[in-house]
CSV table of C-alpha atoms and ligand atoms in Angstrom, one decimal:
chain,number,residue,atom,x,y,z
A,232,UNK,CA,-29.3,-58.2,11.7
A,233,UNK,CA,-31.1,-57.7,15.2
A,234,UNK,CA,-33.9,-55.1,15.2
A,235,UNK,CA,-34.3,-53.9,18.7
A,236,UNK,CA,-37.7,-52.1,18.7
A,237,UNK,CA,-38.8,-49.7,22.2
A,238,UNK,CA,-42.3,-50.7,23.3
A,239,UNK,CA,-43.4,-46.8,23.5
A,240,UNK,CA,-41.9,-45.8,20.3
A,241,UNK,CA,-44.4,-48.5,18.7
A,242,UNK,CA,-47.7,-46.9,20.4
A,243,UNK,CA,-46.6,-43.3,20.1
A,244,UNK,CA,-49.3,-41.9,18.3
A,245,UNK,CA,-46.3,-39.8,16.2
A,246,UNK,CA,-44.7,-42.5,14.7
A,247,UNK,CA,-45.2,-44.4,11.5
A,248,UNK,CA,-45.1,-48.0,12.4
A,249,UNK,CA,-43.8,-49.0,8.5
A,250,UNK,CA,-41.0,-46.9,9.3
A,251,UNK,CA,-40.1,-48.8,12.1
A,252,UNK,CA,-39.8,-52.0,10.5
A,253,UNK,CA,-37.4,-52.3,7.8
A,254,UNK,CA,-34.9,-55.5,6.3
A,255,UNK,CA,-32.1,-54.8,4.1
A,256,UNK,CA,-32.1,-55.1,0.6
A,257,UNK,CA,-29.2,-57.8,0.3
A,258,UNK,CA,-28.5,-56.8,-3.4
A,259,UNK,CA,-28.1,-52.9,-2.8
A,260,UNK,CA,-27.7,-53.2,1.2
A,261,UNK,CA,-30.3,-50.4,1.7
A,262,UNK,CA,-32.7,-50.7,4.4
A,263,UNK,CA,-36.1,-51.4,2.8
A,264,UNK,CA,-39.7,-50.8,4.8
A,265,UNK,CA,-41.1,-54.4,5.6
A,266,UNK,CA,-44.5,-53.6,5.5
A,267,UNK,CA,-44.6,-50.9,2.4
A,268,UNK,CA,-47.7,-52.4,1.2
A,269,UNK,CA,-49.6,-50.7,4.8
A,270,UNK,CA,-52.9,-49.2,3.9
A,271,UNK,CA,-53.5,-45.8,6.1
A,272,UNK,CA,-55.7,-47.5,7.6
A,273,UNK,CA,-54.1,-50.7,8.3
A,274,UNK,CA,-51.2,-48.6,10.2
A,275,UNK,CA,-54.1,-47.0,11.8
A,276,UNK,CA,-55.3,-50.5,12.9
A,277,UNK,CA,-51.7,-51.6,13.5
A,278,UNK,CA,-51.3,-48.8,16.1
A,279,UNK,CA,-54.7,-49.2,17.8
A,280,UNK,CA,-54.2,-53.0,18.4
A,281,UNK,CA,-50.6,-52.3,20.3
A,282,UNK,CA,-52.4,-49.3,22.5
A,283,UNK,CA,-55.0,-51.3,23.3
A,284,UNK,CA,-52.4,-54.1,24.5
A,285,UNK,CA,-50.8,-51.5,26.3
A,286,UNK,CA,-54.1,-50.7,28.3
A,287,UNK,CA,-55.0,-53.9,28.8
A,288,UNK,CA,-51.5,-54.9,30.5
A,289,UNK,CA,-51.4,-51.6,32.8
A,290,UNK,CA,-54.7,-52.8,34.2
A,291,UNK,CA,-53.9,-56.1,34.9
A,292,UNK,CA,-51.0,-54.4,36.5
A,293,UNK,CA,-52.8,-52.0,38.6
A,294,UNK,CA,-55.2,-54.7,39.3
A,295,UNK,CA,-52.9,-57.5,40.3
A,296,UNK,CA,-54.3,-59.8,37.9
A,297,UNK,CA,-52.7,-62.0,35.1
A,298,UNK,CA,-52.7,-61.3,31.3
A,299,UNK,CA,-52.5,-64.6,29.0
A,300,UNK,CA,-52.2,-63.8,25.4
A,301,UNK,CA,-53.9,-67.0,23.5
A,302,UNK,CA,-51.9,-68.6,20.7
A,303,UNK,CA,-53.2,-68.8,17.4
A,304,UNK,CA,-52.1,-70.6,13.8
A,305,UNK,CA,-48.7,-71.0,13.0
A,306,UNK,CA,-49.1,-68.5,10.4
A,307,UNK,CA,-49.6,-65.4,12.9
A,308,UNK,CA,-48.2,-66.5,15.7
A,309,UNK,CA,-44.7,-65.1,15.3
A,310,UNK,CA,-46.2,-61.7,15.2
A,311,UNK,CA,-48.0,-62.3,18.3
A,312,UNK,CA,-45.3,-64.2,20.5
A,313,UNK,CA,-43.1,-61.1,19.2
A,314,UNK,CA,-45.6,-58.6,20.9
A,315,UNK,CA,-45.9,-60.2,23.5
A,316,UNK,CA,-42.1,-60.7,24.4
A,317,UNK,CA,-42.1,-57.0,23.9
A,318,UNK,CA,-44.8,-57.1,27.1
A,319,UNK,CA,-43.4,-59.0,29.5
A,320,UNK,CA,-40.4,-57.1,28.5
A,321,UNK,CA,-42.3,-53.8,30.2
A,322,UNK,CA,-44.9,-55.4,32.3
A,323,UNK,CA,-43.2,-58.7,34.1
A,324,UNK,CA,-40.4,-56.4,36.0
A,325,UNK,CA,-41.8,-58.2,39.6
A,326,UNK,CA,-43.7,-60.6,38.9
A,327,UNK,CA,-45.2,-62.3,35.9
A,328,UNK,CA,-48.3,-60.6,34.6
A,329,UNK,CA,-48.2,-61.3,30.5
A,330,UNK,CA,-48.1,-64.4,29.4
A,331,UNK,CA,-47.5,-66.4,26.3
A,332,UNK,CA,-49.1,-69.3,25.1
A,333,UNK,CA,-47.1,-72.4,23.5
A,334,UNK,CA,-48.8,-74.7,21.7
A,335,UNK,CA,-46.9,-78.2,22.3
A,336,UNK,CA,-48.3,-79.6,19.3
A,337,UNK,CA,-45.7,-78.2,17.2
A,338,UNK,CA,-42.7,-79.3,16.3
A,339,UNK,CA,-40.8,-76.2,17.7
A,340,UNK,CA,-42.7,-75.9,20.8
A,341,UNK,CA,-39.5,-77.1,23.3
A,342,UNK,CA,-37.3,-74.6,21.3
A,343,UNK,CA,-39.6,-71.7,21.6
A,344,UNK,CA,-40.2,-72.1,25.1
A,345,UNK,CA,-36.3,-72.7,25.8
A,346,UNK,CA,-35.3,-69.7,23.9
A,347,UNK,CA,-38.0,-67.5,25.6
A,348,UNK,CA,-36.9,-69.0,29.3
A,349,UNK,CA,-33.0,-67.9,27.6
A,350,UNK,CA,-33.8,-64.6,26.9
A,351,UNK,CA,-36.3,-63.6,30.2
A,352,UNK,CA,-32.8,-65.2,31.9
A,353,UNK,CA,-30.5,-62.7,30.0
A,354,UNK,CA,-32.8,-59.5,30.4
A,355,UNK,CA,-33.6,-60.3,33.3
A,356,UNK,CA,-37.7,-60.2,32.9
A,357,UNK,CA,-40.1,-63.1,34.7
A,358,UNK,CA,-41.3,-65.3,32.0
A,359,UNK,CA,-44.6,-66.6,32.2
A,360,UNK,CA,-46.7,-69.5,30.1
A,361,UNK,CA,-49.7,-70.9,29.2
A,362,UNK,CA,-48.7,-74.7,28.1
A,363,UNK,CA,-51.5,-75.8,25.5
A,364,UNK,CA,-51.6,-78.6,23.2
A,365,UNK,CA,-53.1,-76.8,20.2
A,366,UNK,CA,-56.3,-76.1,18.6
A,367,UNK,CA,-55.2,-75.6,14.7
A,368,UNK,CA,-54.2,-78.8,14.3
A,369,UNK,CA,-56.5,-79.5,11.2
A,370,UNK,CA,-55.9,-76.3,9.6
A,371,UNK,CA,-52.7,-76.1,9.9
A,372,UNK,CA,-52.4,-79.6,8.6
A,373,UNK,CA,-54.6,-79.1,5.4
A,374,UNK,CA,-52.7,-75.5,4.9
A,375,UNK,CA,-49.7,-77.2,4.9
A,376,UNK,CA,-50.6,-80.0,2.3
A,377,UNK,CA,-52.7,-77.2,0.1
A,378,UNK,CA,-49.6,-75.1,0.0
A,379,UNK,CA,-46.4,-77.4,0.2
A,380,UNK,CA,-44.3,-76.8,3.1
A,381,UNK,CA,-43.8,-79.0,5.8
A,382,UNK,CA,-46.8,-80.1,8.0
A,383,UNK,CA,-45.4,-78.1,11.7
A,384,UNK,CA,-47.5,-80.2,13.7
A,385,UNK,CA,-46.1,-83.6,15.7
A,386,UNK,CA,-46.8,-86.9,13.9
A,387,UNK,CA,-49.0,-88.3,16.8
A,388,UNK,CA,-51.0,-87.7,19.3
A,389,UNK,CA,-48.1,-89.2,21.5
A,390,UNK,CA,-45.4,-86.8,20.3
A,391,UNK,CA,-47.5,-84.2,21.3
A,392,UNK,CA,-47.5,-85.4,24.8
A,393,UNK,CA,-44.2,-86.1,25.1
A,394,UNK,CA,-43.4,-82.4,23.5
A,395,UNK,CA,-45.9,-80.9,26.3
A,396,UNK,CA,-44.2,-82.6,29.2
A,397,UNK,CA,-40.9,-82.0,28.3
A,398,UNK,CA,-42.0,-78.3,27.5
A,399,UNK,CA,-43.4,-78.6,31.1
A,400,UNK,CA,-40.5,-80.2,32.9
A,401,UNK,CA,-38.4,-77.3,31.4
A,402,UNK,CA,-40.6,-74.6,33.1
A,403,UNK,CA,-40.5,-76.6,36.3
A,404,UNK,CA,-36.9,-76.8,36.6
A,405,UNK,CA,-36.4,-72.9,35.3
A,406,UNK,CA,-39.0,-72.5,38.5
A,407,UNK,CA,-37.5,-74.6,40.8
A,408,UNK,CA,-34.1,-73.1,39.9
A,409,UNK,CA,-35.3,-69.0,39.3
A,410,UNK,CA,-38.3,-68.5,41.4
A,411,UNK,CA,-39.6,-65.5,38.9
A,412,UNK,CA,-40.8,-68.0,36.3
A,413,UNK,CA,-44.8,-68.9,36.2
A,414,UNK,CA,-46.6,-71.7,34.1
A,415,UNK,CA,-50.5,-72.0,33.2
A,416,UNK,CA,-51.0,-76.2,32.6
A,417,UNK,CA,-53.7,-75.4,30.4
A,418,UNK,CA,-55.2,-78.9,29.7
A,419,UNK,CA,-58.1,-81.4,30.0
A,420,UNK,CA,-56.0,-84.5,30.3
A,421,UNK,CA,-55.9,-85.9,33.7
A,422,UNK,CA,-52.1,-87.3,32.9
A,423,UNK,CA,-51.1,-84.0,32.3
A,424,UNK,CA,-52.0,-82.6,35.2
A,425,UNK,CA,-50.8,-86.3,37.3
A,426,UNK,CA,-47.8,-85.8,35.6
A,427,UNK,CA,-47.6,-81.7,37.1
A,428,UNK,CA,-48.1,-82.9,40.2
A,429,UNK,CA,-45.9,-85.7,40.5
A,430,UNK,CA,-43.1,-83.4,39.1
A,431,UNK,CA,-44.0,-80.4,41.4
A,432,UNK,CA,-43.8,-83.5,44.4
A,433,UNK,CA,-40.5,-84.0,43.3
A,434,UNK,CA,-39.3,-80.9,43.4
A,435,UNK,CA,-40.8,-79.9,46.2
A,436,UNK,CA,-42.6,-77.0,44.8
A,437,UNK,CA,-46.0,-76.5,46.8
A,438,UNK,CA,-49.4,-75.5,45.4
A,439,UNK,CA,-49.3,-72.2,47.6
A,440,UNK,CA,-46.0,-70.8,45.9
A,441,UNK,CA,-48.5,-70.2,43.1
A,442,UNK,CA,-46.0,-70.3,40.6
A,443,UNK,CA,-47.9,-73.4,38.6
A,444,UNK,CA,-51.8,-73.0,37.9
A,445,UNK,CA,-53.9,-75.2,35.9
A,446,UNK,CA,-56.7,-73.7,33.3
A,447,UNK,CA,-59.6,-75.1,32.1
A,448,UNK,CA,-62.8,-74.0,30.1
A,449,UNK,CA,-65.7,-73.6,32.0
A,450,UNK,CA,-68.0,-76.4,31.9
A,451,UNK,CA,-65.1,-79.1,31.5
A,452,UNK,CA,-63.6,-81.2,33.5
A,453,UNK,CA,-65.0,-79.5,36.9
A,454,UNK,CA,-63.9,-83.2,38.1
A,455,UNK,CA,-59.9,-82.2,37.7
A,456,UNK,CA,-60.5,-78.5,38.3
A,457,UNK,CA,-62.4,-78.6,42.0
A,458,UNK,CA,-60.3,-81.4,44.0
A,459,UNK,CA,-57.2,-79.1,42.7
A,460,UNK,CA,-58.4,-75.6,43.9
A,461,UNK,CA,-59.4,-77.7,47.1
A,462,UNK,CA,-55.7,-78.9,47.5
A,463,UNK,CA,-54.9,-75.1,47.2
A,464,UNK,CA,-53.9,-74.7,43.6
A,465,UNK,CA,-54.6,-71.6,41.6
A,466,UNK,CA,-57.4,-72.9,39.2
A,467,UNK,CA,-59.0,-71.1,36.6
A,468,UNK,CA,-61.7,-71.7,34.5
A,469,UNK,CA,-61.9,-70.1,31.3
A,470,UNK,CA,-64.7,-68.5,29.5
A,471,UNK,CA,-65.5,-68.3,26.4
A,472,UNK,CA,-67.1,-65.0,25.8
A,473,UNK,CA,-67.7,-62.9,22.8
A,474,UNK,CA,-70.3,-62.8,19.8
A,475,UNK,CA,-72.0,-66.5,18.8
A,476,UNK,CA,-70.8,-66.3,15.8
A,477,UNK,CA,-66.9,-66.6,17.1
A,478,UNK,CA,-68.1,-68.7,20.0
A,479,UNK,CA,-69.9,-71.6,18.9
A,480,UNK,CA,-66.9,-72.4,16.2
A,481,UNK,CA,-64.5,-71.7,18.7
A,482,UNK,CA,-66.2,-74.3,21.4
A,483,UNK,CA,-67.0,-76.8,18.3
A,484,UNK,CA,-62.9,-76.5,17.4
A,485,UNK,CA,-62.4,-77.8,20.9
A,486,UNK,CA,-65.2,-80.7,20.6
A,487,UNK,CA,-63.4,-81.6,17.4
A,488,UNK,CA,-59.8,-81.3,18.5
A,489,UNK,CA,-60.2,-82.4,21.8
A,490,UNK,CA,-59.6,-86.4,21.5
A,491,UNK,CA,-60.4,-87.3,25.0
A,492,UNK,CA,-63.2,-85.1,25.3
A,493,UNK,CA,-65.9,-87.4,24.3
A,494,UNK,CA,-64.6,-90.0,26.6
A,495,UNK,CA,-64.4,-87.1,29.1
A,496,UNK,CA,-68.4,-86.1,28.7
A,497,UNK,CA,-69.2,-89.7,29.2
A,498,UNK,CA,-66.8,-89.1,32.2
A,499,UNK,CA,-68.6,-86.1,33.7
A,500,UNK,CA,-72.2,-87.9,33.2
A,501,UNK,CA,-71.3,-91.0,35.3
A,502,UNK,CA,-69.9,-88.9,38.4
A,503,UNK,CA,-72.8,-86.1,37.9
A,504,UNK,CA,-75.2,-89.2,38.2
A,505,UNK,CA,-73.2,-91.1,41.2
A,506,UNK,CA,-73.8,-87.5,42.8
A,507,UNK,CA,-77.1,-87.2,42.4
A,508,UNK,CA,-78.3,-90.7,43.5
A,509,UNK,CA,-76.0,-89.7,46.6
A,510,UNK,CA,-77.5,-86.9,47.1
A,511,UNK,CA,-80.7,-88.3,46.8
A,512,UNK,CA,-80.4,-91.2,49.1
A,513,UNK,CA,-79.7,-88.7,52.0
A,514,UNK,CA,-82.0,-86.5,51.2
A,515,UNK,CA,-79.5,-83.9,49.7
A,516,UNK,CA,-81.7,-82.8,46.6
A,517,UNK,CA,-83.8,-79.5,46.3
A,518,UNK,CA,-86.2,-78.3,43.8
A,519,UNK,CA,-86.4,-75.0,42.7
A,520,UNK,CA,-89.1,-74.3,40.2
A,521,UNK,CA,-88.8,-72.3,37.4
A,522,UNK,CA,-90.1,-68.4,37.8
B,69,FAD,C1,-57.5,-72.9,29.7
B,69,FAD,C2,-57.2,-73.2,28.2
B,69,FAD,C3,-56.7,-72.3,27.4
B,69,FAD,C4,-56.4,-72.6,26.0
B,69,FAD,N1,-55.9,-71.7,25.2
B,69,FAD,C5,-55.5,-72.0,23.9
B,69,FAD,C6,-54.8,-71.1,23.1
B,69,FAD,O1,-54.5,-70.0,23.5
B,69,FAD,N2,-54.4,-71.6,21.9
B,69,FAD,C7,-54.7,-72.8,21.4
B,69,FAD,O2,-54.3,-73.2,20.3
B,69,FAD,N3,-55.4,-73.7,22.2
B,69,FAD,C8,-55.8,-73.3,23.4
B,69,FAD,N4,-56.5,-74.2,24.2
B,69,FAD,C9,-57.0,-75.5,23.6
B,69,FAD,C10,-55.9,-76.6,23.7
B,69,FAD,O3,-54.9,-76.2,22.8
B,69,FAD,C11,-56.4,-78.0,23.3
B,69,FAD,O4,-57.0,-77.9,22.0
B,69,FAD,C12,-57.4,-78.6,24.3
B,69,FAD,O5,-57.1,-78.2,25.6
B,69,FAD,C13,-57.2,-80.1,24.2
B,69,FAD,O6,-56.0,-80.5,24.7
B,69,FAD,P1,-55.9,-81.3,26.1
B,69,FAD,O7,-54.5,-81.3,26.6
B,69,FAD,O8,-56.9,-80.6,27.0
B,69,FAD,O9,-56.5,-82.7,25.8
B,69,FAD,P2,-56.1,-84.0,25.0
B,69,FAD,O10,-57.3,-84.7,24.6
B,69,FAD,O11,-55.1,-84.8,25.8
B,69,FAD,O12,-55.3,-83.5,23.7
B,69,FAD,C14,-56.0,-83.2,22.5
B,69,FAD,C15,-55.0,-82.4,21.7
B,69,FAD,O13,-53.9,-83.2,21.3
B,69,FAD,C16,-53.3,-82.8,20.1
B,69,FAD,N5,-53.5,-84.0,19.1
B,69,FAD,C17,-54.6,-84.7,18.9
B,69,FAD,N6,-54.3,-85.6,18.0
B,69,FAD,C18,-53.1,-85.4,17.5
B,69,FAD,C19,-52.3,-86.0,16.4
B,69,FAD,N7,-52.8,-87.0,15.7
B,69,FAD,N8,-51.1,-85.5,16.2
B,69,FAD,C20,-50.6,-84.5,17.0
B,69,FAD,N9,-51.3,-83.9,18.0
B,69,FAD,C21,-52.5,-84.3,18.2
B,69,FAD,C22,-54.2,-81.6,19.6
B,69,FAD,O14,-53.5,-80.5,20.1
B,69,FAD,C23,-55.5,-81.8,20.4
B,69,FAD,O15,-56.2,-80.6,20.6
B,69,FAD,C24,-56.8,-73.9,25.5
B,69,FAD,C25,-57.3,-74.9,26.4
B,69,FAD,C26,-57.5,-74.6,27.7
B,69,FAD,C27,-58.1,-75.6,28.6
């Protein structure tokens, strides 16, 4: 059974969402609210959290900006891949403003992203991504050994990668093929992005089509980031805002996960240092002292 749910009727104040979402009963065959166990407030919350995505997406409309929804553990991420196909449903009519995130460590990432690119195709929408390669991966592993189902990340590191470039090479074909598609190569690792590059070369898909950008956090790997925003790439740093106590475990999660990022610090340090001794023997450096 195929529930086809209008965007508006979900934020109207007027509507219950619990009424909106029901399954069948397969012993009686009467349709059965999904979410009877709703609190009044937790419709009310339910409802607030869809019209505030609503006003976040009309800005970035108005605005001409891009909205990337961030993908979290398997265990809510259907909910919020299904929002935000109901988005770019509304919003990417010209262009691709909302985007999705896919998290290549999982073992569904290439048939997400494939059935996604399907359906934008059929409906006619512009389908955008962000291509990650997970943060969860520990949690979701331990859930899945706590609990007993199967583990949905990739065995290795190397599956992961290979899951993340064919994910990619997908995008880039659906791009080179349907101009309306856009993809965020949200990564740290330098093969990654060789590997974006050397594709995009192939295809002959230029940095100023700006239909491929890269992301990284602010404070990373400013050594990929610059020399690509200087070869006219759209590059965006991301940053991590919001209260300490959700930051500092959200940058730690990327110090842990991360598995080149050590190796990427020591990285950073050697060409900080290469710079300043440069600068230094040609008399590049200033001082500023403190107020
Ligand atoms: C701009 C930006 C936005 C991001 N947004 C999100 C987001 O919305 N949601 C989200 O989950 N993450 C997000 N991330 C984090 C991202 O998922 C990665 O954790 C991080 O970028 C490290 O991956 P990498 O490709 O940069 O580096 P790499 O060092 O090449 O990859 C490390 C990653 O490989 C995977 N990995 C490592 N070991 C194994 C193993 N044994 N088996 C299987 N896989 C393994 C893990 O995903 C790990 O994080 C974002 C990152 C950036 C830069």
């Amino acid at each position: 059974m195929v529930d086809m749910l209008d965007w508006n009727s979900l934020i109207d104040e007027r509507t219950k969402i619990s009424n909106l979402l029901v399954v069948p009963n397969l012993q009686t065959g009467q349709l059965e609210p999904l979410l009877s166990k709703f609190t009044e407030e937790e419709e009310g919350q339910m409802k607030r959290m869809l019209q505030r995505l609503d006003v976040l997406a009309k800005h970035a409309v108005e605005n001409g900006v891009r909205l990337m929804v961030d993908a979290e553990q398997t265990y809510f991420q259907p909910a919020i891949s299904r929002l935000t196909v109901e988005m770019k449903r509304i919003f990417n009519t010209d262009k691709a403003v909302v985007f999705n995130t896919y998290q290549c460590y999982l073992k569904e990432a290439f048939d997400n992203v494939s059935m996604d690119v399907e359906l934008s195709r059929r409906e006619g929408w512009c389908f955008g991504a962000k291509l990650v390669r997970g943060a969860y991966m520990y949690q979701e592993r331990s859930r899945a050994a706590e609990i007993g189902y199967e583990d949905p990340i990739n065995p290795d590191y190397d599956c992961t990668s290979r899951m993340y470039h064919r994910c990619l090479d997908y995008v880039l074909e659906e791009i080179e093929q349907n101009q309306k598609a856009n993809v965020m190569v949200a990564s740290h690792n330098l093969d990654t992005v060789k590997h974006t590059l050397r594709r995009m070369n192939e295809m002959g898909l230029p940095p100023t089509d700006k239909k491929v950008y890269f992301g990284q956090l602010l404070g990373m790997c400013d050594q990929i980031s610059f020399p690509l925003a200087q070869a006219g790439f759209p590059v965006y740093k991301y940053v991590p805002y919001g209260p300490v106590n959700e930051v500092i475990p959200y940058l730690s999660r990327r110090a842990q996960e991360n598995r080149g990022f050590m190796k990427g610090v020591q990285m950073e340090r050697d060409l900080l240092w290469k710079e300043l001794m440069r600068r230094l023997a040609c008399g590049e450096v200033f001082y500023t002292p403190a107020l």
